Short mmCIF file of C-alpha atoms and ligand atoms in Angstrom, two decimals:
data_model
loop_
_atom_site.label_atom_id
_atom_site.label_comp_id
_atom_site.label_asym_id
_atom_site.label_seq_id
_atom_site.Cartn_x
_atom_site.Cartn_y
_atom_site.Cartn_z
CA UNK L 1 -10.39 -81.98 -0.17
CA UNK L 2 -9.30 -78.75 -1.04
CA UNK L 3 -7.27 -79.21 -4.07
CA UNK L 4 -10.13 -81.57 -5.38
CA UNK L 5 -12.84 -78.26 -5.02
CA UNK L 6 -10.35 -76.05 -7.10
CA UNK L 7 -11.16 -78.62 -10.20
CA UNK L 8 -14.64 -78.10 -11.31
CA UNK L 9 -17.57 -77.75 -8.87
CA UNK L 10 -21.24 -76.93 -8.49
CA UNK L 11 -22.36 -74.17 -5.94
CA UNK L 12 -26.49 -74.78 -4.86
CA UNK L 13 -28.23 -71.94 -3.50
CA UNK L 14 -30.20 -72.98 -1.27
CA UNK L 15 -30.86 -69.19 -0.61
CA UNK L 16 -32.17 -69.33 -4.23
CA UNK L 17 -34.09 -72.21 -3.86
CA UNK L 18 -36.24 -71.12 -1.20
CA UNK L 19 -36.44 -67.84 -2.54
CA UNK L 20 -37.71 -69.97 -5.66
CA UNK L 21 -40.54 -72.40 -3.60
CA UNK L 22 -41.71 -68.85 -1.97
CA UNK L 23 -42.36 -66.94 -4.69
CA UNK L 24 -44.17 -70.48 -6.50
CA UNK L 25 -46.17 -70.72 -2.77
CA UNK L 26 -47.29 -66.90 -3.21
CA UNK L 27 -48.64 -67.64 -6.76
CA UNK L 28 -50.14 -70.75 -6.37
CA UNK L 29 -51.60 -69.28 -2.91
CA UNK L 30 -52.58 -71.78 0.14
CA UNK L 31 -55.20 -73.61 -1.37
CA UNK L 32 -52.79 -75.99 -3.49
CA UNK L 33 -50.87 -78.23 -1.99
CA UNK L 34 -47.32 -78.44 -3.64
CA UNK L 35 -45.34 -80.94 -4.99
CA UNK L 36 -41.16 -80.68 -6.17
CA UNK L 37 -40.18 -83.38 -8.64
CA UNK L 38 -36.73 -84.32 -7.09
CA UNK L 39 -36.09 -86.88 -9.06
CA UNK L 40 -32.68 -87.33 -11.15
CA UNK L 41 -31.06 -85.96 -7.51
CA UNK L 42 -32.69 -82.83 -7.71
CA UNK L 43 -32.07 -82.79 -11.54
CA UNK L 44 -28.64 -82.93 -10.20
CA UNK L 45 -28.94 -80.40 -7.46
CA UNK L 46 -28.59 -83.10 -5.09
CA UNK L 47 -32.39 -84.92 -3.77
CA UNK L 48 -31.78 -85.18 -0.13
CA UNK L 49 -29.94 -81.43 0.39
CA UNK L 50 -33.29 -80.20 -1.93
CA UNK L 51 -35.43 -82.18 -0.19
CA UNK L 52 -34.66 -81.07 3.43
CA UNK L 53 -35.30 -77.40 2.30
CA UNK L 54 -38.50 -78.23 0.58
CA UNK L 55 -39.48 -80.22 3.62
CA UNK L 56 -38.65 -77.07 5.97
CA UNK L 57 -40.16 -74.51 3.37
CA UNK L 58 -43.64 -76.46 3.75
CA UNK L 59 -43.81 -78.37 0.71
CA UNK L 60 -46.51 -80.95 0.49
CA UNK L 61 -45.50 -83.50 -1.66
CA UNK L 62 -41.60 -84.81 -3.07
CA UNK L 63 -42.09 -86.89 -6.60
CA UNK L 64 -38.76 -89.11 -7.80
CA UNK L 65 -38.68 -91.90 -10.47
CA UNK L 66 -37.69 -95.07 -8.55
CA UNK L 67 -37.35 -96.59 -5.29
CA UNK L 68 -33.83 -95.97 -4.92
CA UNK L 69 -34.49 -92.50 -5.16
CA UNK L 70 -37.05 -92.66 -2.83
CA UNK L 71 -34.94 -94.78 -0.06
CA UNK L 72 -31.97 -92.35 -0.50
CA UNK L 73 -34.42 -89.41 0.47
CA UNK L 74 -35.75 -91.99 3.81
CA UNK L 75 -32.26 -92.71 4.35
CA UNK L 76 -31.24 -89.07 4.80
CA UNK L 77 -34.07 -88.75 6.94
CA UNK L 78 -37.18 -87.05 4.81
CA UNK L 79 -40.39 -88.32 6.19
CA UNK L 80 -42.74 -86.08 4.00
CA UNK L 81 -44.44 -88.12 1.64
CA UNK L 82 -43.12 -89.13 -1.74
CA UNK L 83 -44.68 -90.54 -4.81
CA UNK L 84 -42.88 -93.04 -7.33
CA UNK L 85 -43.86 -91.34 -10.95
CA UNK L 86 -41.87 -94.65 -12.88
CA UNK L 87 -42.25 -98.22 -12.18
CA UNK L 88 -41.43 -100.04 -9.05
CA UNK L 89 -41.18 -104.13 -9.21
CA UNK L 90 -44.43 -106.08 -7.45
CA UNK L 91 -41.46 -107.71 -5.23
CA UNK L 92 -40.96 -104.20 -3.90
CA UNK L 93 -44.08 -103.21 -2.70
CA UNK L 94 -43.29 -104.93 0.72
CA UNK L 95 -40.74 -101.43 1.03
CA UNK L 96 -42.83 -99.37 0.02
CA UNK L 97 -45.66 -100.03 2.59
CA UNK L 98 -43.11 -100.28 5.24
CA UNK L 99 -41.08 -96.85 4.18
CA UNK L 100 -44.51 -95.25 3.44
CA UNK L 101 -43.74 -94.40 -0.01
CA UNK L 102 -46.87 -93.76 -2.25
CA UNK L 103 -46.21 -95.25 -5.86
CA UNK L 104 -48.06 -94.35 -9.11
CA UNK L 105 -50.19 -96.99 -10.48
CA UNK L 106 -50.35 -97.10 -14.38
CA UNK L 107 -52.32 -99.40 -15.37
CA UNK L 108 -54.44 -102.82 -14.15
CA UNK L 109 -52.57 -105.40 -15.00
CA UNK L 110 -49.82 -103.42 -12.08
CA UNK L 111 -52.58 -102.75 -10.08
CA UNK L 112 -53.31 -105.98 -9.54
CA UNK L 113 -49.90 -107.34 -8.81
CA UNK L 114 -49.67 -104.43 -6.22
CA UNK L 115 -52.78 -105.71 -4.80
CA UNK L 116 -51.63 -109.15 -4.32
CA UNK L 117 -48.04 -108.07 -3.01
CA UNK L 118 -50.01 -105.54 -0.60
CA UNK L 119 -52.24 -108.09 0.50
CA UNK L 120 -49.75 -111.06 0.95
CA UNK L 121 -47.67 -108.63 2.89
CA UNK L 122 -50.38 -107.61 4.95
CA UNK L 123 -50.53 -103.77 4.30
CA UNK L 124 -51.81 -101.60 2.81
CA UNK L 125 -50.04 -99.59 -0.51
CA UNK L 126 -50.91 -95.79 -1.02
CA UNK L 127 -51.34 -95.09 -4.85
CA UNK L 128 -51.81 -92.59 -7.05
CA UNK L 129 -53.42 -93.38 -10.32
CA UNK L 130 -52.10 -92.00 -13.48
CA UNK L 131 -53.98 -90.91 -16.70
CA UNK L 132 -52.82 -91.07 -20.18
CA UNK L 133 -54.32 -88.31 -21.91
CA UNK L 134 -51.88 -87.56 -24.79
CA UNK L 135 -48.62 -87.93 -23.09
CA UNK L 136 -48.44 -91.61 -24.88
CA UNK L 137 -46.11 -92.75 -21.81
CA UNK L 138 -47.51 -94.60 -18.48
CA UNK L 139 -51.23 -94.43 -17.41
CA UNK L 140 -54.19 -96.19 -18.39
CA UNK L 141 -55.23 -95.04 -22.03
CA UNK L 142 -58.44 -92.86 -21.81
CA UNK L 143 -58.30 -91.23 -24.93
CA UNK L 144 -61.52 -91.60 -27.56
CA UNK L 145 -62.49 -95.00 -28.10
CA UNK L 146 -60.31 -96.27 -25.09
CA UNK L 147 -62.35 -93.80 -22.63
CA UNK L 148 -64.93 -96.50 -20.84
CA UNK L 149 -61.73 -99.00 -20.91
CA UNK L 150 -59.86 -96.72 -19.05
CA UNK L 151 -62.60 -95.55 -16.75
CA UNK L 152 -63.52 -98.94 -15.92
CA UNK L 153 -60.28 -100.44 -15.15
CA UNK L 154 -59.27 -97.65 -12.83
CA UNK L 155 -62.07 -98.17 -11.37
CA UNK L 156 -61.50 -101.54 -10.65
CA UNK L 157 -58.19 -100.81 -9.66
CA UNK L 158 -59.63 -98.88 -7.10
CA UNK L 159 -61.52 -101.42 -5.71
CA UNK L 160 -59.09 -103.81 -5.68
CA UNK L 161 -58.13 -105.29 -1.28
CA UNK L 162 -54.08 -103.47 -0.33
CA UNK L 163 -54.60 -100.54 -2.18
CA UNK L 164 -55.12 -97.04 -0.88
CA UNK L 165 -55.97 -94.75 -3.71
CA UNK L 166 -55.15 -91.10 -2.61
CA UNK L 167 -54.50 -89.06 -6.07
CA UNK L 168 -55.02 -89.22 -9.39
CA UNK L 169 -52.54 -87.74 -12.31
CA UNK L 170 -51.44 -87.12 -15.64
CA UNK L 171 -48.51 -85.44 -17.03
CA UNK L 172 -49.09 -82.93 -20.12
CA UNK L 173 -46.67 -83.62 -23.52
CA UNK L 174 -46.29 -80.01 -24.86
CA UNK L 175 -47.53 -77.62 -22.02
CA UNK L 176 -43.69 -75.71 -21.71
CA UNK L 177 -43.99 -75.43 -25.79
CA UNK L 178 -45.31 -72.21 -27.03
CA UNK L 179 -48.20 -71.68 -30.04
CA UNK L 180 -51.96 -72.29 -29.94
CA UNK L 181 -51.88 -75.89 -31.31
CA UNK L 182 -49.99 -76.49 -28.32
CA UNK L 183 -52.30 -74.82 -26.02
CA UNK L 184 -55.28 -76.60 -27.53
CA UNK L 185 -52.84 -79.88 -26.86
CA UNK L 186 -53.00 -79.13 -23.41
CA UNK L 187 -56.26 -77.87 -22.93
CA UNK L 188 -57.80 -81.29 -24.86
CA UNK L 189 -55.37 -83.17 -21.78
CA UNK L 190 -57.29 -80.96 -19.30
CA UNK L 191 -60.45 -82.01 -20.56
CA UNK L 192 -59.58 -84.76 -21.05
CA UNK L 193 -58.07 -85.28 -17.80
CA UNK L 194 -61.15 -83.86 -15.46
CA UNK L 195 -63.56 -86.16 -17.61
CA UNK L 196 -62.11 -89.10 -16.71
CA UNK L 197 -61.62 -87.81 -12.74
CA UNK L 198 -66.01 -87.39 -12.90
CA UNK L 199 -66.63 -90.35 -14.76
CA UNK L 200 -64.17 -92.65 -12.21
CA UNK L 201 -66.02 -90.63 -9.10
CA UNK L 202 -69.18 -91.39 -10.10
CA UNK L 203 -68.56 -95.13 -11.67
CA UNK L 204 -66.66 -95.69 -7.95
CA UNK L 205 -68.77 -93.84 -5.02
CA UNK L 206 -65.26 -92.55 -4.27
CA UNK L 207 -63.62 -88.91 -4.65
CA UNK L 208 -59.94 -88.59 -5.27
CA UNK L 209 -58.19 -86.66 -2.24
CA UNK L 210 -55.33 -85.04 -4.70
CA UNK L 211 -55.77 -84.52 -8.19
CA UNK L 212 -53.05 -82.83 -9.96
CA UNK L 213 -51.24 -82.37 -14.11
CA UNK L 214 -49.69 -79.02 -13.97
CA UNK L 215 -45.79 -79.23 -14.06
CA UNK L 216 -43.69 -76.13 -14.92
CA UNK L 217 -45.44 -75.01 -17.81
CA UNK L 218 -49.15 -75.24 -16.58
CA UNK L 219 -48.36 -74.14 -13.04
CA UNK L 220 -47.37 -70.69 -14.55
CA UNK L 221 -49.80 -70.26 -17.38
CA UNK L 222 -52.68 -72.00 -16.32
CA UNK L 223 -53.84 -71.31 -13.10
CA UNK L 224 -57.18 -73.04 -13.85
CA UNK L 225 -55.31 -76.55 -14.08
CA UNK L 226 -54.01 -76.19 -10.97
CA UNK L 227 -56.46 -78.85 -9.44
CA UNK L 228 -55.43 -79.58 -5.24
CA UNK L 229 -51.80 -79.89 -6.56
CA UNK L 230 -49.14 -78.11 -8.62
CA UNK L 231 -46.40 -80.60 -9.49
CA UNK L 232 -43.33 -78.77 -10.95
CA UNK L 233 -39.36 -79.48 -11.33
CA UNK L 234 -37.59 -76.89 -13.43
CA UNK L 235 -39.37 -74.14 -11.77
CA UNK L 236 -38.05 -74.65 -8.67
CA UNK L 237 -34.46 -74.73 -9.89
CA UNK L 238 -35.16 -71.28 -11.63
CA UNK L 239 -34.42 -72.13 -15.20
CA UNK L 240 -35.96 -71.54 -18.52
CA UNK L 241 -38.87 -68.96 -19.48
CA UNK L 242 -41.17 -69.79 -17.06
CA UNK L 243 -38.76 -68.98 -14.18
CA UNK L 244 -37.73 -66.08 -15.26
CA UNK L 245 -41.65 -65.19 -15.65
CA UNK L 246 -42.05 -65.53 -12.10
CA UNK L 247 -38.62 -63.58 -11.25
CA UNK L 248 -37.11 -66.91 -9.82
CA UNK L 249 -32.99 -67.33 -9.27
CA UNK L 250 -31.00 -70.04 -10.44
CA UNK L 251 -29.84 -72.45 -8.16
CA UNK L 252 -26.75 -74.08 -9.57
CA UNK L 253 -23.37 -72.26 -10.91
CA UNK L 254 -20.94 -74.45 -11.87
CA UNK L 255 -17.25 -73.25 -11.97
CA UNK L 256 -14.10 -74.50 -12.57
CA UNK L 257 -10.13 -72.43 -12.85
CA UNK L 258 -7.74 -72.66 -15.45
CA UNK L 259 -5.12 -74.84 -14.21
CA UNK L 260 -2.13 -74.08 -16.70
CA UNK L 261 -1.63 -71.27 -19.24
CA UNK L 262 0.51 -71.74 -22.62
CA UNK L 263 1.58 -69.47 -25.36
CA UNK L 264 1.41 -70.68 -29.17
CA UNK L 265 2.41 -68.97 -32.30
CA UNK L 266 0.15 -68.84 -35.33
CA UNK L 267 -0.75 -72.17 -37.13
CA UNK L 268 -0.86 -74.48 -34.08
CA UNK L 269 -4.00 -76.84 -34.10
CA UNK L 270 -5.50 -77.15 -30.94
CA UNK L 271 -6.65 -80.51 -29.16
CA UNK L 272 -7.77 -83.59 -30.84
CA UNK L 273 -9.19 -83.86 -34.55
CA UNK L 274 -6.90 -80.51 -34.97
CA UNK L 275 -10.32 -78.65 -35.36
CA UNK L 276 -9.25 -75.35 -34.35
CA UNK L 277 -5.66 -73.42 -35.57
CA UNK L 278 -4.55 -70.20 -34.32
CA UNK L 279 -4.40 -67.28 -36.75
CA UNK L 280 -1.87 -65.38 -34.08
CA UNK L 281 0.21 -65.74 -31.41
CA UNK L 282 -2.74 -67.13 -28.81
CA UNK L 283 -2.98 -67.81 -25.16
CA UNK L 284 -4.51 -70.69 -24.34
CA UNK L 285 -6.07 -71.45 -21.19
CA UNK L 286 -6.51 -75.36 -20.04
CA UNK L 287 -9.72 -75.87 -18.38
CA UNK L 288 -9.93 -78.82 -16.03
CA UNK L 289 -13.71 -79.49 -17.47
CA UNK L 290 -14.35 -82.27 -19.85
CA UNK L 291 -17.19 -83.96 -21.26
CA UNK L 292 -17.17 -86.56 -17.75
CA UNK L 293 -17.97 -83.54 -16.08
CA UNK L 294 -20.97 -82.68 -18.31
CA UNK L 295 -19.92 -81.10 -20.97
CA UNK L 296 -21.67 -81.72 -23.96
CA UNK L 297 -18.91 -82.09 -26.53
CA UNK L 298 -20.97 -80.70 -29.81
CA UNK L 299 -20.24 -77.30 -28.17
CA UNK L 300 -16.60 -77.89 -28.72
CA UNK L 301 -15.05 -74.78 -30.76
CA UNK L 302 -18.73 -73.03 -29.66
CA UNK L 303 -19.32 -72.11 -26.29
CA UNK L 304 -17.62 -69.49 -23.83
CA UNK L 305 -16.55 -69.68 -20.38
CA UNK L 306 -17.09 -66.82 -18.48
CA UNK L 307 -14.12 -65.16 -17.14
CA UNK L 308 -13.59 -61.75 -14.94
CA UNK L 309 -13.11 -60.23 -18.26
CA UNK L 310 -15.75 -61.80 -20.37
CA UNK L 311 -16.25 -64.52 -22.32
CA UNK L 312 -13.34 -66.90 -23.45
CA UNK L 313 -14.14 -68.73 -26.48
CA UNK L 314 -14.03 -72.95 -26.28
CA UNK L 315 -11.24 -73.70 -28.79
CA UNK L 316 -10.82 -77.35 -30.56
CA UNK L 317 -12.41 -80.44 -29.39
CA UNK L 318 -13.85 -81.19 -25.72
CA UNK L 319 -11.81 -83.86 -23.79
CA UNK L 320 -13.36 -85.85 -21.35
CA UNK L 321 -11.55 -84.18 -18.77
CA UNK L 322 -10.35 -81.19 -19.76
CA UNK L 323 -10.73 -78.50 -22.63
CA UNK L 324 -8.93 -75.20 -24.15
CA UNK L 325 -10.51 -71.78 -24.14
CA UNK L 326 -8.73 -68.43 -25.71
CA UNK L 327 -7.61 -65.96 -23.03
CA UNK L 328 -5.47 -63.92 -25.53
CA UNK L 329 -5.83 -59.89 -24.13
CA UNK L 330 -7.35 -61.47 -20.95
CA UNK L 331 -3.77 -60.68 -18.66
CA UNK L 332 -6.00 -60.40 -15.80
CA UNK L 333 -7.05 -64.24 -16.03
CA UNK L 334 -4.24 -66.68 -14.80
CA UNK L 335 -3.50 -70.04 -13.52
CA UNK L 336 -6.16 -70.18 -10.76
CA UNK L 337 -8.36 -67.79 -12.15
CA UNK L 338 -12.08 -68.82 -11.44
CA UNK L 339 -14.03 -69.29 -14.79
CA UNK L 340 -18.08 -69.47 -14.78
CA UNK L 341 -19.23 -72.35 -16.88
CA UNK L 342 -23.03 -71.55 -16.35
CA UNK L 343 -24.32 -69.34 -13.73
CA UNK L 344 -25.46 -65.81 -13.31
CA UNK L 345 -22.85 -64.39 -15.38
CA UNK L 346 -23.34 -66.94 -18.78
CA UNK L 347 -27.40 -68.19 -18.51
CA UNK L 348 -27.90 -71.97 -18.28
CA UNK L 349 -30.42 -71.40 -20.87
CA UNK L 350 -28.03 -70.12 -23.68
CA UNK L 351 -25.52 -73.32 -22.86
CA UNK L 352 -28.65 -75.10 -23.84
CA UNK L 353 -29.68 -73.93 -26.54
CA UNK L 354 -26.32 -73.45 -28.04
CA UNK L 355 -26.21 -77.53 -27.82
CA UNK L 356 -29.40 -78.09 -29.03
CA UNK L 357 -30.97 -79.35 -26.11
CA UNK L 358 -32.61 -78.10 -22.83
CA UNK L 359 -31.56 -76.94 -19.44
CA UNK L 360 -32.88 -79.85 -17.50
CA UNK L 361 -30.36 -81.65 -19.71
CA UNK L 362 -27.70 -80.00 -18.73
CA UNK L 363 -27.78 -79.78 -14.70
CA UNK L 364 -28.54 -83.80 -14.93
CA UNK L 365 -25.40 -84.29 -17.21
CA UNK L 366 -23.09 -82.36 -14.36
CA UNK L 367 -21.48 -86.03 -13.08
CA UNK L 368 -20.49 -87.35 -10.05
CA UNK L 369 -17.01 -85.99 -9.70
CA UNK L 370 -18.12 -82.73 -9.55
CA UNK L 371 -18.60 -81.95 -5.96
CA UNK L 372 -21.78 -80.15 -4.77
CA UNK L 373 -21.09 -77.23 -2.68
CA UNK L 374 -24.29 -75.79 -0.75
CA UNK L 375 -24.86 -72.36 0.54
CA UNK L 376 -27.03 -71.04 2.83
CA UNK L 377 -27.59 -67.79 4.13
CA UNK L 378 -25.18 -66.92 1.97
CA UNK L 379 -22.35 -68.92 3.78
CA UNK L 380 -21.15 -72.66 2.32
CA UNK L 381 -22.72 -75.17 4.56
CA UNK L 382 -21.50 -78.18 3.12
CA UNK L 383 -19.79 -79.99 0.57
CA UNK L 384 -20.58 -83.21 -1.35
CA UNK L 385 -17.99 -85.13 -3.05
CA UNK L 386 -19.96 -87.70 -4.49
CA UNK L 387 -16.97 -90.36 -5.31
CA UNK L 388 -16.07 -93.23 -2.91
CA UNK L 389 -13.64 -91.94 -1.33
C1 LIG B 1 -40.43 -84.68 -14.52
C2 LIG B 1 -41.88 -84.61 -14.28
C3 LIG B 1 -42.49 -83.43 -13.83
C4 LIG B 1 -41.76 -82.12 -13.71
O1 LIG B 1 -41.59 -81.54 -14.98
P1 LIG B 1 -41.01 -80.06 -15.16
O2 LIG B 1 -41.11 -79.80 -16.59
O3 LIG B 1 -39.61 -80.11 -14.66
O4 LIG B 1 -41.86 -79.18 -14.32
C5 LIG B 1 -43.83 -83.47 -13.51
N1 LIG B 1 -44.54 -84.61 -13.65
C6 LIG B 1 -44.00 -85.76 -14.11
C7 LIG B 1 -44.84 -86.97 -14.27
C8 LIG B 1 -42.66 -85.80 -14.46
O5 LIG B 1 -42.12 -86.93 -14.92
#
């Protein structure tokens, strides 16, 4: 076990990530309940470890994808509720009643199946109902000439014997992206969003208990959206703009050592494809970090690793389980040496954009061999190899 954690691992702080649902609680204040999106494990964080510290923080609400992400948070012994965001099959609904998982309903032709399964079974299935307001993913359409469609069928959803309609939701496309089109993107969801909400209420008699659209973006910049529930991922981990808005930590740094040192002379070509050649006599540093760990290979010859004395540039290609990075005039940094691959030391954020993508990317690509080690009060608590093994 040992040897194994002196390969590449992750280190969650929890410390961090309570810090982070504290600060969110303080600016969201008591009256909204509040919901972390755990799906993707915790974008990678791990769900269950996550979970339990949402769970004994005071969270309201978990949201994952599937019903295997769901179970695996039951199984490890979360009994807060959770809400399916993705599709669950009708032949599953008998699970969900009995596990008391709340699923998202997106349209009527679902709702009914659920209905049937719910009623065949003999229970009853909570459900949220989700809007399409410009996201152009799940929900009923209520957008211009679709609106009384939309209205009416989640109204008859609603009606419909097995069901148990607590919330109501949609999910905003561009709310994270800066600009005033964007904004007036959002805002024209909002609208859109709260129109439907007092059309359905007054079509069905009924009032939704928990309404809620505001993920990362809108739960920092627009207060007003915040509805009876805030409903954000990133945030919590304590990455990107909006994080670092609200002073929040990051929860995952993800280190690895160098695990053998070798001297070339000028004109060597380093790794495959020969991309990279020395200009002088280099030392190379072999990183046991590859592209199966995460790594996305376009930064290959791009990024740094962050050692005790600074940043040592990627050179040549990214293997899938290993790559090279230039410690020449770094004596201090040896065999064993811990490197920083993102963390406090080298931002998450500039990994990202460096590889043309975005952080949530990034912490979901970190792969299964890469053992999770938690902290906690600022001591390691536990580790998670996530092989079979
Ligand atoms: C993933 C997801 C979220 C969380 O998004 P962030 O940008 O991480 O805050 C919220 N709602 C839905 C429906 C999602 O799929």
């Amino acid at each position: 076990m040992q040897s194994t954690l002196r390969r590449t691992w992750a280190e969650i702080d929890l410390d961090a990530l309570k810090y982070n649902y504290t600060k969110i609680r303080e600016y969201i204040g008591n009256g909204v309940k509040f919901l972390g999106v755990v799906k993707a494990d915790a974008y990678g964080h791990g769900a269950v470890r996550v979970a339990e510290v949402l769970q004994h923080s005071g969270a309201d609400y978990l949201a994952v994808s599937s019903i295997d992400e769901a179970m695996e948070l039951r199984i490890g012994g979360i009994t807060m509720p959770i809400l399916i965001l993705g599709h669950t099959p009708k032949e599953q609904v008998d699970r969900l009643i009995c596990f008391h998982i709340t699923q998202a309903v997106t349209c009527e032709a679902k709702a009914e199946e659920y209905s049937e399964a719910a009623v065949k079974y003999g229970g009853s299935l909570k459900i949220h109902i989700k809007v399409d307001t410009g996201m152009s993913r799940l929900g009923y359409i209520c957008e211009g000439d679709y609106f009384e469609h939309g209205v009416d069928g989640i109204v008859h959803s609603m009606s419909l014997p097995g069901l148990e309609t607590e919330g109501v939701f949609t999910h905003f496309a561009v709310a994270d992206e800066p600009g005033e089109d964007n904004l007036a993107y959002t805002q024209h969801q909002f609208e859109l969003f709260t129109r439907v909400i007092r059309e359905v209420e007054e079509k069905s008699g009924k009032k939704f208990a928990i309404r809620h659209c505001a993920n990362t973006g809108a739960t920092v910049d627009h207060k007003e959206m915040h509805l009876d529930m805030v409903r954000p991922g990133l945030l919590l981990y304590g990455y990107g703009e909006f994080a670092h808005k609200l002073g929040l930590k990051p929860v995952m740094a993800l280190k690895t050592v160098v695990s053998t040192i070798k001297i070339y002379p000028a004109n060597t070509k380093i790794s495959y494809g020969g991309i990279y050649e020395t200009t002088d006599r280099t030392r190379i540093g072999v990183v046991p970090y590859g592209y199966a760990d995460g790594f996305m290979r376009c930064l290959s010859n791009r990024y740094s690793l962050m050692t005790e004395e600074g940043p040592a540039p990627v050179r040549g290609k990214i293997c899938m389980d290993m790559c090279m990075i230039d410690l020449t005039g770094k004596d201090e940094v040896g065999v064993d040496s811990e490197i920083e691959i993102f963390g406090p030391h080298n931002p998450l954020e500039n990994m990202a954009e460096m590889a043309g993508t975005i952080p949530y990317e990034l912490t979901c690509a970190v792969s299964k061999r890469v053992p999770r080690i938690y902290i906690e009060n600022g001591e390691i608590t536990s580790t998670e190899l996530m092989l079979r093994i």
